[in-house]
Amino acid sequence: MKTFDKIENIRNVGEKTFEKLRIMGIDTLEDLITYFPRDYEDRTQINTISQLIDGENCTFKASIASFPINTKFKAKVITKVDVSDHTGVVEITWFNQPYIQKLLKLGVEYVFVGKVRRAFGKVQVDSPKYELANKPELMIAGRIVPKYPLTYGMSQHNLQKIIKNALEKVNGTLTDIFAIEIREKYNLAEYNYAIRNIHFPENDEAYNMAKKRLIFEELFVVQAALLYIKSKLENDIKGIKFIIPSDIDSLEKELPFELTNAQKRVIDEIKIDMYTEKIMNRLVQGDVGSGKTVIALMAMYICVKNNYQVAMMAPTEILAVQHYEFLNKYLEKFNIRTGLLVGSLSKKQKEDLYDKLKKGQIDVIIGTHAIIQENLQFNNLGLVITDEQHRFGVDQRLKLTGKGENPDIIVMTATPIPRTLGLILYGDLDISIIDELPKGRQKIDTYHVDSSYKERMYNFVEQQIGQGRQVYVVCPMVLENEEMSELESVVTYTENLNKTHLGKHKIEYIHGKMKAKEKNDIMTRFKNNEINILVSTTVIEVGISIDNATLMIIENAERFGLAQLHQLRGRVGRGLHKSYCILVTDAKGKIVRERMDVMKNTNDGFIIAEKDLELRGTGDFFGTKQHGLPEFKIANLYEHTDILKESQEAAREIIERDSCLTDVENENIRKKIEQLLEHIAL
Ligand code: ADP
Ligand code: MG
């Protein structure tokens, strides 16, 4: 039996069910057996009637003691029957299932599962699930029963049956990707056993073994896949060998500041990568304001002096413009020709740029994603830099490589990633860390208040604007939503703000659903200090640098993950002016308080990232989606850090020993990885 076989031939899967499964994302037998329960109900204990407890969901065995009777009541059909064992009688009622009358046979024994009511000396149960007691293996009782996430009208019972049938069909035939030595070393259960016990655990221990094994495998496969790609790139494809120009120091001398030691170290790492023949695939990780753009500048210089072109991508137009302005100031002094490619250019301007790029008359092009999406040709692309990486997927990175003859790649991110997560999120990259801020950086004073402070907070806003400064307010939502009326939305918030004494100032809002042009327009006006207060969703999170903004207010702060709060806070404190962050939340929980305290007590992104992981903040900031990783079915990056470490070790060990996975014992791992790479553009 091949696990990717279609599932039509499983018992209980008729056409209708098949369709429902398909909508649930279950196409193959493999999908079905890896559709994991979200919870379990322990029905190992089968009770006698005298043991039944009032108000609890109970499992008991009893025989039909009276003929089932159907009566009509209003629009309903009610079916009643008495069942008994040697300890008592239970009165059972079903609603609108008249056919049950014919199914239940007098004197036959069944097991029932349902909520028990004891009143006036009677025991009653409404609408229990039931099955024949003399079956060789019971479905709903005498065992731990899985509860699946359900949608599209699929019933729990039905899905349980289908999965049980599927398991019977594949039992013992599933291949285990791990050789026995690996299983022994990491104490992993065998695959068939794991699959069986994750659905229908024999006992707690079996369940724990099964769960660990499946989490391990899931995390292992992704990490091994990334390492596999990496070693393929390194071994199979040769990159450009750049010469480090002897006058690179003169560029450094142009800078108005001294590089930090961390910046120097990272630049050295990049120089080595560029000098060697291997393709550079490097992630530069550095907190907001740590000075990543200068790193890009140095690499650009090396590349252009070797007569190759550079492409730099930013996630938004505003950021592209910002980079262009900063970089061009220096590049220009060395006669390096820099172009800016953004959506707002006219067709003619764009065509002119394309032409120059193709002819090699532009050395450095800075722009948005458009650079990879458009049909843009380079004369000889040697280096690609992407900024604020969490918006770029692995697949986009690979696409870029194809634009030149294996250009070097630098990916820059301000998201500090806890070390354990580094490999799973960026396993295909080498990592450089700028773990030091330039001297004299100010600490952003951070406060945690509830909404009763609004009055005082707005007075503070007034004061900042009075001093010529600007203010951000971040809200979690775009529009008012009835279901979540306690959450602030940018639109309503702006309206309300206009009704206060702050209304005399220029207030605008911005959110991700607006057109790019509108957003740009507002950001430009904010940058030019034509707007005093900008109410925003998290669209302003990434990289924007507006030195005059000194106050960041975050409403419903409990809704954001720590790392995200840190990113948002990083939008202020970029200039010389003293800056502040106010976290507004009425949530009172312990975790919320702890998280707010972390924000108050530190400005260090790495500490915050570690804490975020520890406190399992809301949201999914390190989550898989932004990084282009597949979604995990059972693993959780926050919870399963120990297994993550182990699986990391295993993936490293296996790829190190057999980088192309050609050894016989790794064959199934390779197949699994290829399957993953095929289905998910990593
Ligand atoms: P980020 O890492 O957030 O992208 P930037 O590259 O935008 O940071 O740098 C933030 C600010 O710090 C810029 O104004 C930049 O010119 C300045 N800067 C960068 N490196 C240094 C340094 N070594 N000393 C002082 N200022 C620096
Ligand atoms: Mg930056």
XYZ file of C-alpha atoms and ligand atoms in Angstrom:
710
model
C 0.000 0.000 0.000
C 1.423 3.335 -0.973
C 0.535 6.115 1.394
C -0.034 8.634 -1.341
C -2.769 6.446 -2.780
C -6.199 7.999 -3.090
C -8.564 7.423 -0.255
C -11.750 6.478 -2.076
C -11.284 2.820 -1.334
C -11.372 3.159 2.401
C -14.469 1.858 4.067
C -16.956 4.590 5.023
C -15.621 6.994 2.438
C -18.455 7.534 0.013
C -18.625 10.269 -2.535
C -19.979 12.872 -0.149
C -17.463 12.135 2.544
C -14.702 12.118 0.014
C -15.674 15.607 -1.052
C -15.742 16.826 2.541
C -12.325 15.355 3.202
C -10.985 17.045 0.143
C -12.203 20.413 1.355
C -10.491 19.693 4.657
C -7.254 19.334 2.727
C -7.193 15.542 2.896
C -6.506 14.123 -0.543
C -4.385 11.093 0.038
C -4.150 8.280 2.484
C -1.047 9.912 3.852
C -2.952 13.145 4.468
C -5.573 11.139 6.266
C -3.286 9.246 8.607
C -1.365 12.428 9.370
C -4.524 14.347 10.178
C -3.736 14.411 13.874
C -6.190 14.649 16.772
C -6.343 17.938 18.584
C -7.418 16.276 21.798
C -8.413 12.953 23.341
C -11.101 11.614 25.587
C -10.233 8.883 28.015
C -12.944 6.256 27.753
C -10.832 3.383 28.965
C -13.142 2.893 31.896
C -16.468 1.189 31.136
C -18.865 1.704 34.020
C -21.834 -0.109 35.398
C -25.019 1.928 35.727
C -24.609 2.293 39.486
C -21.217 3.923 38.912
C -22.529 6.675 36.662
C -21.868 10.161 37.988
C -24.369 12.965 37.650
C -23.315 15.649 35.168
C -20.386 13.747 33.715
C -19.716 12.297 30.322
C -19.708 8.568 31.024
C -19.215 5.300 29.214
C -21.321 2.320 30.255
C -22.450 -1.062 29.021
C -26.153 -2.037 29.153
C -28.813 -4.116 27.358
C -31.974 -2.860 25.718
C -34.689 -3.473 28.309
C -37.806 -2.053 26.598
C -39.094 -1.607 23.067
C -37.918 1.779 21.779
C -40.906 4.096 21.433
C -41.210 7.020 19.037
C -43.511 9.885 20.004
C -44.172 13.172 18.316
C -43.715 16.294 20.386
C -44.239 19.631 18.628
C -42.089 19.354 15.511
C -39.828 16.745 17.030
C -39.760 12.979 17.081
C -38.611 11.675 20.411
C -37.287 8.145 20.802
C -37.199 6.676 24.290
C -35.834 3.396 25.513
C -34.819 1.833 28.825
C -31.507 0.049 29.091
C -30.285 -1.943 32.070
C -27.533 -3.981 33.647
C -27.468 -5.885 36.914
C -27.013 -2.633 38.853
C -29.787 -0.436 37.470
C -31.766 1.133 34.655
C -31.090 4.157 32.451
C -33.698 6.014 30.432
C -32.314 7.105 27.110
C -33.770 9.767 24.824
C -32.904 10.681 21.252
C -34.321 13.554 19.245
C -35.245 13.457 15.576
C -33.575 10.140 14.906
C -36.664 7.949 14.500
C -34.703 5.253 12.647
C -32.941 4.355 15.876
C -36.135 2.586 16.892
C -35.432 -0.062 14.275
C -31.727 -0.372 14.987
C -31.884 -1.252 18.654
C -32.799 -4.852 19.420
C -34.392 -5.904 22.654
C -32.014 -7.811 24.936
C -28.900 -6.913 22.961
C -25.972 -5.356 24.770
C -24.470 -2.000 23.703
C -21.956 0.477 25.026
C -23.159 4.037 25.392
C -21.280 7.298 25.785
C -23.120 10.365 26.951
C -23.776 12.902 29.655
C -25.528 11.517 32.710
C -28.392 13.174 34.567
C -29.611 11.798 37.882
C -32.940 13.161 39.065
C -35.758 11.821 41.245
C -34.085 8.454 41.554
C -33.882 8.062 37.776
C -30.811 7.975 35.608
C -31.208 9.638 32.230
C -28.960 10.144 29.236
C -29.806 12.239 26.163
C -28.533 11.439 22.691
C -25.675 9.130 23.614
C -23.327 7.632 21.062
C -23.602 3.856 21.029
C -22.192 0.725 19.462
C -22.643 -3.017 19.796
C -20.808 -4.301 22.845
C -19.794 -7.642 21.404
C -17.590 -6.282 18.612
C -14.029 -7.604 18.767
C -12.689 -4.068 19.015
C -14.739 -1.176 20.260
C -14.594 2.184 18.541
C -16.063 4.576 21.029
C -15.456 2.926 24.365
C -12.883 1.061 26.376
C -10.121 3.161 24.911
C -8.663 6.619 24.555
C -10.689 8.218 21.781
C -9.259 10.889 19.465
C -10.951 14.222 18.856
C -10.187 15.737 15.496
C -10.440 19.312 14.356
C -13.667 19.336 12.354
C -15.094 21.426 9.605
C -17.464 21.223 6.693
C -20.112 19.094 8.309
C -17.869 16.142 9.035
C -18.895 14.420 12.245
C -16.410 13.401 14.880
C -17.689 9.864 14.905
C -17.508 9.524 11.166
C -13.977 10.814 10.943
C -12.907 8.540 13.781
C -14.300 5.585 11.867
C -12.657 6.595 8.609
C -9.288 7.071 10.183
C -9.598 3.815 12.065
C -10.328 2.011 8.806
C -7.444 3.729 7.109
C -5.106 2.704 9.894
C -6.223 -0.906 9.623
C -5.446 -0.768 5.941
C -1.938 0.633 6.237
C -0.936 -0.987 9.490
C 2.584 -2.364 9.256
C 3.157 -1.195 5.692
C 4.385 2.340 6.324
C 8.068 2.917 5.739
C 10.098 4.444 8.492
C 12.459 7.117 7.198
C 14.836 6.597 10.092
C 17.334 3.793 10.252
C 17.309 1.807 13.440
C 20.502 3.445 14.742
C 18.905 6.883 14.586
C 15.785 5.618 16.303
C 17.835 4.119 19.050
C 20.054 7.139 19.469
C 17.177 9.569 19.799
C 14.770 7.178 21.460
C 12.203 7.302 18.681
C 9.266 4.969 18.294
C 8.875 3.062 15.041
C 6.697 4.878 12.498
C 3.775 2.438 12.197
C 3.553 2.289 15.942
C 3.680 6.072 16.198
C 0.932 6.639 13.660
C -1.324 4.057 15.267
C -0.813 5.414 18.737
C -1.190 9.071 17.906
C -4.734 8.291 16.783
C -5.739 5.505 19.115
C -3.211 5.437 21.939
C -2.955 2.179 23.852
C -2.007 4.120 26.960
C -0.325 7.343 28.050
C 3.164 6.107 27.495
C 2.444 4.896 23.988
C 0.875 8.252 23.241
C 3.895 10.165 24.481
C 6.267 8.029 22.455
C 4.145 8.439 19.351
C 3.879 12.164 19.757
C 7.581 12.664 20.299
C 8.434 10.580 17.286
C 6.091 12.477 14.974
C 7.170 15.905 16.184
C 10.779 14.865 15.790
C 10.199 13.704 12.265
C 8.329 16.813 11.237
C 11.014 19.141 12.535
C 13.770 16.922 11.241
C 12.493 16.824 7.689
C 12.317 20.595 7.314
C 15.755 21.140 8.774
C 17.308 18.363 6.783
C 15.683 19.808 3.666
C 17.224 23.221 4.259
C 20.647 21.740 4.945
C 20.296 19.581 1.876
C 19.564 22.641 -0.298
C 22.467 24.432 1.284
C 24.966 21.684 0.668
C 23.692 21.282 -2.865
C 24.251 24.964 -3.548
C 27.681 24.815 -2.007
C 28.869 21.678 -3.714
C 27.283 21.797 -7.107
C 27.407 25.438 -8.076
C 30.377 27.746 -8.130
C 29.919 31.391 -7.310
C 31.886 34.491 -8.191
C 35.333 35.049 -6.749
C 35.506 38.754 -5.903
C 38.788 40.564 -5.270
C 38.627 42.806 -2.224
C 39.511 46.302 -3.539
C 42.540 47.809 -1.877
C 40.867 51.195 -1.447
C 37.893 49.934 0.550
C 39.149 51.875 3.571
C 38.534 55.155 1.789
C 34.835 54.329 1.701
C 34.879 53.633 5.413
C 36.561 57.005 5.946
C 33.666 58.773 4.234
C 31.244 57.584 6.890
C 30.377 60.156 9.539
C 30.842 57.561 12.261
C 33.166 54.823 13.382
C 31.915 51.303 12.641
C 31.062 49.242 15.689
C 33.127 46.127 16.358
C 30.129 44.017 15.488
C 29.755 45.744 12.135
C 33.452 45.241 11.426
C 33.207 41.561 12.255
C 30.212 41.040 9.994
C 31.881 42.916 7.152
C 34.899 40.629 7.533
C 32.658 37.579 7.347
C 31.136 38.917 4.168
C 34.536 39.695 2.669
C 35.611 36.094 3.175
C 32.443 34.798 1.549
C 32.848 37.144 -1.387
C 36.494 36.326 -1.832
C 35.911 32.578 -1.959
C 34.329 30.765 -4.815
C 31.350 29.452 -2.905
C 28.079 31.304 -3.315
C 27.469 33.558 -0.358
C 24.127 32.880 1.290
C 24.343 34.953 4.394
C 21.782 36.227 6.834
C 22.770 39.404 8.612
C 20.780 39.608 11.754
C 20.869 42.813 13.762
C 18.470 44.644 15.974
C 16.692 47.766 14.754
C 19.221 50.561 14.456
C 22.250 48.293 14.656
C 23.426 49.654 11.318
C 22.770 46.998 8.718
C 22.584 49.393 5.771
C 26.267 50.210 6.055
C 27.041 46.519 5.769
C 25.134 46.512 2.490
C 27.099 49.559 1.386
C 30.459 47.869 1.907
C 29.395 44.718 0.073
C 28.030 46.800 -2.801
C 31.341 48.575 -3.103
C 33.292 45.319 -3.341
C 30.909 43.954 -5.926
C 30.876 47.020 -8.181
C 34.658 47.405 -8.033
C 34.794 43.910 -9.504
C 32.601 45.088 -12.379
C 29.476 43.291 -11.271
C 26.048 44.753 -10.605
C 24.094 44.776 -7.346
C 20.354 44.475 -6.754
C 18.875 45.447 -3.425
C 15.272 44.736 -2.508
C 13.188 46.280 0.214
C 9.655 45.211 1.155
C 8.116 48.648 0.624
C 8.644 51.590 -1.653
C 9.275 53.936 1.231
C 12.098 51.756 2.441
C 13.559 51.476 -1.023
C 13.615 55.251 -1.300
C 15.165 55.533 2.131
C 17.930 53.099 1.223
C 18.509 54.803 -2.079
C 18.964 58.174 -0.441
C 21.414 56.869 2.137
C 23.444 54.620 -0.137
C 23.636 56.904 -3.125
C 25.137 59.640 -0.984
C 28.275 57.500 -0.573
C 28.287 55.478 -3.765
C 28.091 58.640 -5.822
C 31.401 59.822 -4.393
C 33.034 56.786 -5.954
C 31.330 57.231 -9.302
C 29.092 54.269 -8.688
C 25.864 54.648 -10.649
C 22.799 53.862 -8.583
C 19.198 53.563 -9.759
C 15.880 53.441 -7.927
C 13.145 51.211 -9.281
C 9.742 51.819 -7.738
C 6.163 51.473 -8.893
C 5.575 55.201 -9.153
C 8.026 55.652 -12.021
C 6.565 56.342 -15.430
C 6.726 53.682 -18.086
C 9.372 55.639 -19.909
C 11.523 56.038 -16.806
C 11.247 52.327 -16.125
C 12.188 51.355 -19.625
C 15.145 53.646 -19.444
C 16.273 51.949 -16.221
C 15.804 48.469 -17.712
C 17.843 49.456 -20.689
C 20.691 50.830 -18.629
C 20.701 47.782 -16.366
C 20.892 45.475 -19.305
C 23.725 47.432 -20.849
C 25.536 47.646 -17.544
C 25.233 51.420 -17.308
C 23.798 51.183 -13.822
C 25.848 49.490 -11.115
C 23.425 49.324 -8.240
C 19.653 49.030 -8.479
C 17.488 49.509 -5.419
C 13.802 48.723 -5.417
C 10.898 46.655 -4.165
C 9.981 43.049 -4.988
C 9.381 44.353 -8.478
C 13.039 43.649 -9.106
C 12.447 39.914 -9.108
C 8.932 39.892 -10.411
C 9.462 42.019 -13.457
C 11.117 40.896 -16.558
C 14.292 42.596 -15.653
C 17.652 41.680 -17.082
C 21.051 42.437 -15.753
C 24.302 42.747 -17.589
C 26.148 40.821 -14.905
C 24.465 40.569 -11.546
C 26.958 39.689 -8.835
C 25.238 40.449 -5.544
C 21.674 40.450 -4.314
C 20.706 42.031 -1.022
C 17.263 41.698 0.491
C 16.299 43.796 3.460
C 13.896 42.922 6.262
C 13.888 39.307 5.401
C 10.787 38.039 7.107
C 8.799 39.233 4.147
C 10.824 37.220 1.673
C 10.361 33.496 1.290
C 13.022 30.982 0.513
C 11.533 30.454 -2.923
C 11.940 34.129 -3.774
C 15.541 33.917 -2.730
C 16.116 31.013 -5.056
C 14.387 32.827 -7.882
C 16.829 35.678 -7.456
C 19.819 33.430 -7.737
C 18.572 32.591 -11.181
C 18.762 36.227 -12.328
C 22.522 36.254 -12.617
C 25.293 33.760 -12.810
C 24.916 32.584 -9.259
C 25.221 35.922 -7.512
C 26.091 36.151 -3.848
C 23.177 36.746 -1.540
C 22.876 38.781 1.632
C 19.629 38.729 3.537
C 19.183 41.324 6.253
C 16.728 41.054 9.089
C 15.952 43.004 12.216
C 14.148 40.053 13.711
C 16.359 38.659 16.397
C 15.944 34.936 16.311
C 16.633 32.714 19.271
C 19.472 30.424 18.388
C 17.449 27.250 18.462
C 15.096 28.615 15.846
C 17.847 29.885 13.595
C 18.437 26.620 11.882
C 14.832 25.803 11.205
C 14.038 29.231 9.830
C 17.280 29.889 8.019
C 18.915 26.508 7.813
C 20.018 27.152 4.266
C 21.924 30.310 5.228
C 25.065 31.192 7.129
C 24.306 33.621 9.892
C 26.119 36.824 10.925
C 24.940 38.647 13.988
C 25.372 42.357 14.765
C 24.995 42.143 18.507
C 25.978 45.677 19.371
C 24.321 49.053 18.860
C 26.293 52.175 17.874
C 27.546 54.144 20.863
C 25.267 56.669 22.485
C 22.002 55.086 21.328
C 19.246 56.180 23.608
C 17.025 53.830 25.513
C 13.367 54.230 24.619
C 11.465 54.781 27.844
C 8.602 52.341 27.909
C 5.411 52.501 29.982
C 2.578 50.095 30.521
C -0.832 51.637 31.238
C -4.520 50.737 31.017
C -7.080 52.725 29.076
C -8.039 54.857 32.090
C -4.802 56.740 31.390
C -6.011 57.959 28.031
C -6.534 61.530 29.216
C -3.006 61.844 30.572
C -1.560 60.050 27.604
C -3.214 62.462 25.184
C -1.816 65.377 27.157
C 1.602 63.869 26.673
C 0.900 63.558 22.950
C -0.053 67.261 22.936
C 3.217 68.088 24.635
C 5.310 66.119 22.123
C 3.564 67.725 19.166
C 4.018 71.091 20.864
C 7.744 70.440 20.760
C 7.509 69.763 17.051
C 7.664 65.981 17.356
C 5.433 63.328 15.740
C 3.486 60.412 17.127
C 2.545 56.893 16.012
C -0.487 55.068 17.341
C -0.717 51.381 16.480
C -4.043 49.525 16.642
C -4.572 45.818 16.026
C -7.365 46.141 13.480
C -8.325 48.009 10.354
C -12.088 48.286 10.810
C -14.393 48.032 13.776
C -15.523 44.455 14.179
C -18.603 43.573 16.160
C -17.274 40.270 17.312
C -14.155 41.845 18.723
C -15.513 45.167 19.810
C -12.945 45.514 22.561
C -10.203 45.908 19.977
C -9.221 49.290 18.663
C -9.396 49.781 14.916
C -7.441 52.429 13.038
C -10.499 53.925 11.370
C -12.635 54.369 14.480
C -9.653 55.354 16.549
C -8.844 58.161 14.157
C -12.452 59.369 14.226
C -12.472 59.392 17.998
C -9.106 61.070 18.231
C -10.376 63.840 16.013
C -13.144 64.486 18.557
C -10.631 65.130 21.347
C -8.439 68.181 21.884
C -5.893 66.478 19.635
C -8.328 66.972 16.772
C -6.769 70.317 15.951
C -3.660 68.493 14.756
C -3.283 66.678 11.497
C -4.239 63.047 12.072
C -4.198 60.354 9.389
C -4.498 56.605 9.331
C -2.738 53.960 7.290
C -3.251 50.211 6.936
C -2.205 47.332 4.768
C -5.426 47.135 2.780
C -4.889 50.589 1.279
C -3.442 50.929 -2.194
C 0.338 51.139 -2.383
C 0.153 54.634 -3.786
C -2.080 55.880 -0.988
C 0.221 54.352 1.603
C 3.283 55.903 0.038
C 1.608 59.210 -0.102
C 0.755 59.175 3.578
C 4.197 57.966 4.597
C 5.829 60.673 2.551
C 3.663 63.308 4.166
C 4.461 61.899 7.579
C 8.124 61.984 6.722
C 7.788 65.639 5.700
C 6.127 66.396 9.033
C 2.832 67.299 7.361
C 1.068 64.776 9.593
C 1.374 64.976 13.392
C -0.241 61.730 14.424
C -0.237 58.605 12.332
C -2.706 55.910 13.356
C -1.612 52.625 11.882
C -1.815 48.879 11.850
C 1.429 46.949 11.930
C 2.254 48.026 8.361
C 4.720 50.493 9.815
C 6.582 47.698 11.515
C 9.281 47.250 8.980
C 12.389 49.398 8.777
C 10.902 52.855 8.328
C 13.084 55.547 9.770
C 11.494 58.843 10.668
C 13.815 60.618 13.044
C 11.289 63.176 14.183
C 8.828 60.585 15.544
C 9.373 60.260 19.273
C 6.291 58.630 20.694
C 4.900 55.194 19.911
C 1.553 54.318 21.421
C 0.455 50.706 21.038
C -3.216 50.023 21.745
C -4.320 46.511 22.772
C -0.687 45.734 23.339
C -1.683 42.274 24.585
C -2.528 41.350 21.006
C 1.030 41.558 19.784
C 3.895 39.182 20.281
C 6.907 40.496 22.140
C 9.128 40.501 19.118
C 6.523 42.462 17.247
C 6.167 45.009 20.035
C 9.902 45.420 19.921
C 9.843 45.991 16.176
C 7.111 48.551 16.525
C 8.916 50.340 19.298
C 11.977 50.497 17.087
C 10.144 53.005 14.871
C 10.930 55.724 17.408
C 14.218 56.676 19.021
C 15.934 56.879 15.660
C 16.954 60.490 15.893
C 18.495 62.698 18.534
C 15.274 63.344 20.421
C 14.346 61.499 23.581
C 11.728 58.883 22.669
C 8.940 57.001 24.400
C 6.722 53.986 23.994
C 3.389 53.549 25.742
C 1.825 50.095 25.810
C -1.906 50.323 26.431
C -3.758 47.245 27.582
C -6.650 46.375 29.845
C -5.773 42.715 29.845
C -4.855 41.589 33.312
C -3.366 38.120 32.937
C -0.048 37.109 34.406
C 1.534 36.419 31.036
C 0.452 39.806 29.709
C 2.011 41.517 32.707
C 5.204 39.535 32.325
C 5.424 40.469 28.682
C 4.857 44.149 29.348
C 7.538 43.986 32.024
C 10.013 42.539 29.572
C 9.333 45.465 27.253
C 9.740 47.951 30.077
C 12.966 46.441 31.293
C 14.972 45.869 28.163
C 15.606 47.289 24.717
C 17.687 44.314 23.645
C 15.995 42.441 20.822
C 17.777 39.176 21.475
C 16.696 39.061 25.098
C 13.178 39.899 23.989
C 13.196 37.159 21.373
C 14.292 34.573 23.934
C 11.590 35.733 26.339
C 9.028 35.638 23.580
C 9.856 32.033 22.986
C 9.733 31.311 26.689
C 6.399 33.011 27.278
C 4.961 31.728 24.025
C 3.619 35.077 23.098
C 0.477 35.523 21.103
C 0.636 35.457 17.396
C 3.061 33.554 15.365
C 5.888 35.940 14.886
C 8.510 33.311 14.338
C 5.842 31.287 12.776
C 6.348 29.370 9.721
C 4.236 31.289 7.277
C 6.309 34.445 7.065
C 9.354 32.356 6.494
C 7.894 30.301 3.737
C 8.141 27.113 5.731
C 5.439 24.487 5.560
C 2.906 24.633 8.329
C 3.519 22.087 11.008
C 0.870 19.510 11.706
C 1.999 18.473 15.131
C 5.184 20.324 16.010
C 5.140 23.699 17.681
C 8.276 25.792 17.574
C 7.459 27.419 20.876
C 6.640 24.317 22.806
C 8.909 21.652 21.490
C 12.276 23.288 21.823
C 13.937 20.190 23.269
C 12.839 17.992 20.404
C 13.799 20.793 18.035
C 17.347 20.697 19.350
C 17.577 16.943 19.060
C 16.180 16.880 15.560
C 18.579 19.645 14.626
C 21.488 17.559 15.823
C 20.231 14.564 13.894
C 19.704 16.554 10.685
C 23.183 18.060 10.905
C 24.763 14.703 11.599
C 23.076 12.942 8.726
C 23.695 15.673 6.130
C 27.284 16.064 7.266
C 27.969 12.398 6.734
C 25.974 12.040 3.543
C 25.324 15.472 2.056
C 23.464 14.228 -1.017
C 21.598 11.542 0.910
C 22.718 8.838 -1.451
C 23.453 6.198 1.193
C 20.962 3.366 1.271
C 19.912 3.992 4.846
C 19.079 7.604 3.978
C 17.101 6.871 0.871
C 13.734 7.333 2.520
C 14.817 10.575 4.083
C 15.803 11.846 0.666
C 12.452 10.824 -0.789
C 10.617 12.545 2.007
C 12.627 15.728 1.508
C 12.083 15.719 -2.217
C 8.389 15.237 -1.662
C 8.407 18.250 0.648
C 10.382 20.418 -1.741
C 8.024 19.514 -4.516
C 4.863 20.340 -2.654
C 5.991 23.398 -0.843
C 8.044 26.019 -2.556
C 10.278 26.541 0.441
P 19.113 49.056 10.724
O 20.044 48.010 11.206
O 17.914 49.181 11.589
O 18.777 48.917 9.271
P 20.349 51.463 9.850
O 21.316 50.883 8.927
O 19.140 52.101 9.279
O 19.912 50.406 10.929
O 21.109 52.462 10.801
C 20.431 53.237 11.743
C 21.109 54.575 11.915
O 22.365 54.402 12.554
C 21.407 55.234 10.599
O 21.145 56.612 10.738
C 22.885 54.971 10.394
O 23.485 55.959 9.599
C 23.416 54.991 11.800
N 24.626 54.187 12.032
C 24.964 53.039 11.444
N 26.143 52.563 11.928
C 26.534 53.439 12.863
C 27.669 53.517 13.722
N 28.618 52.591 13.713
N 27.748 54.571 14.555
C 26.806 55.513 14.563
N 25.712 55.516 13.779
C 25.562 54.492 12.939
Mg 17.266 48.604 7.959
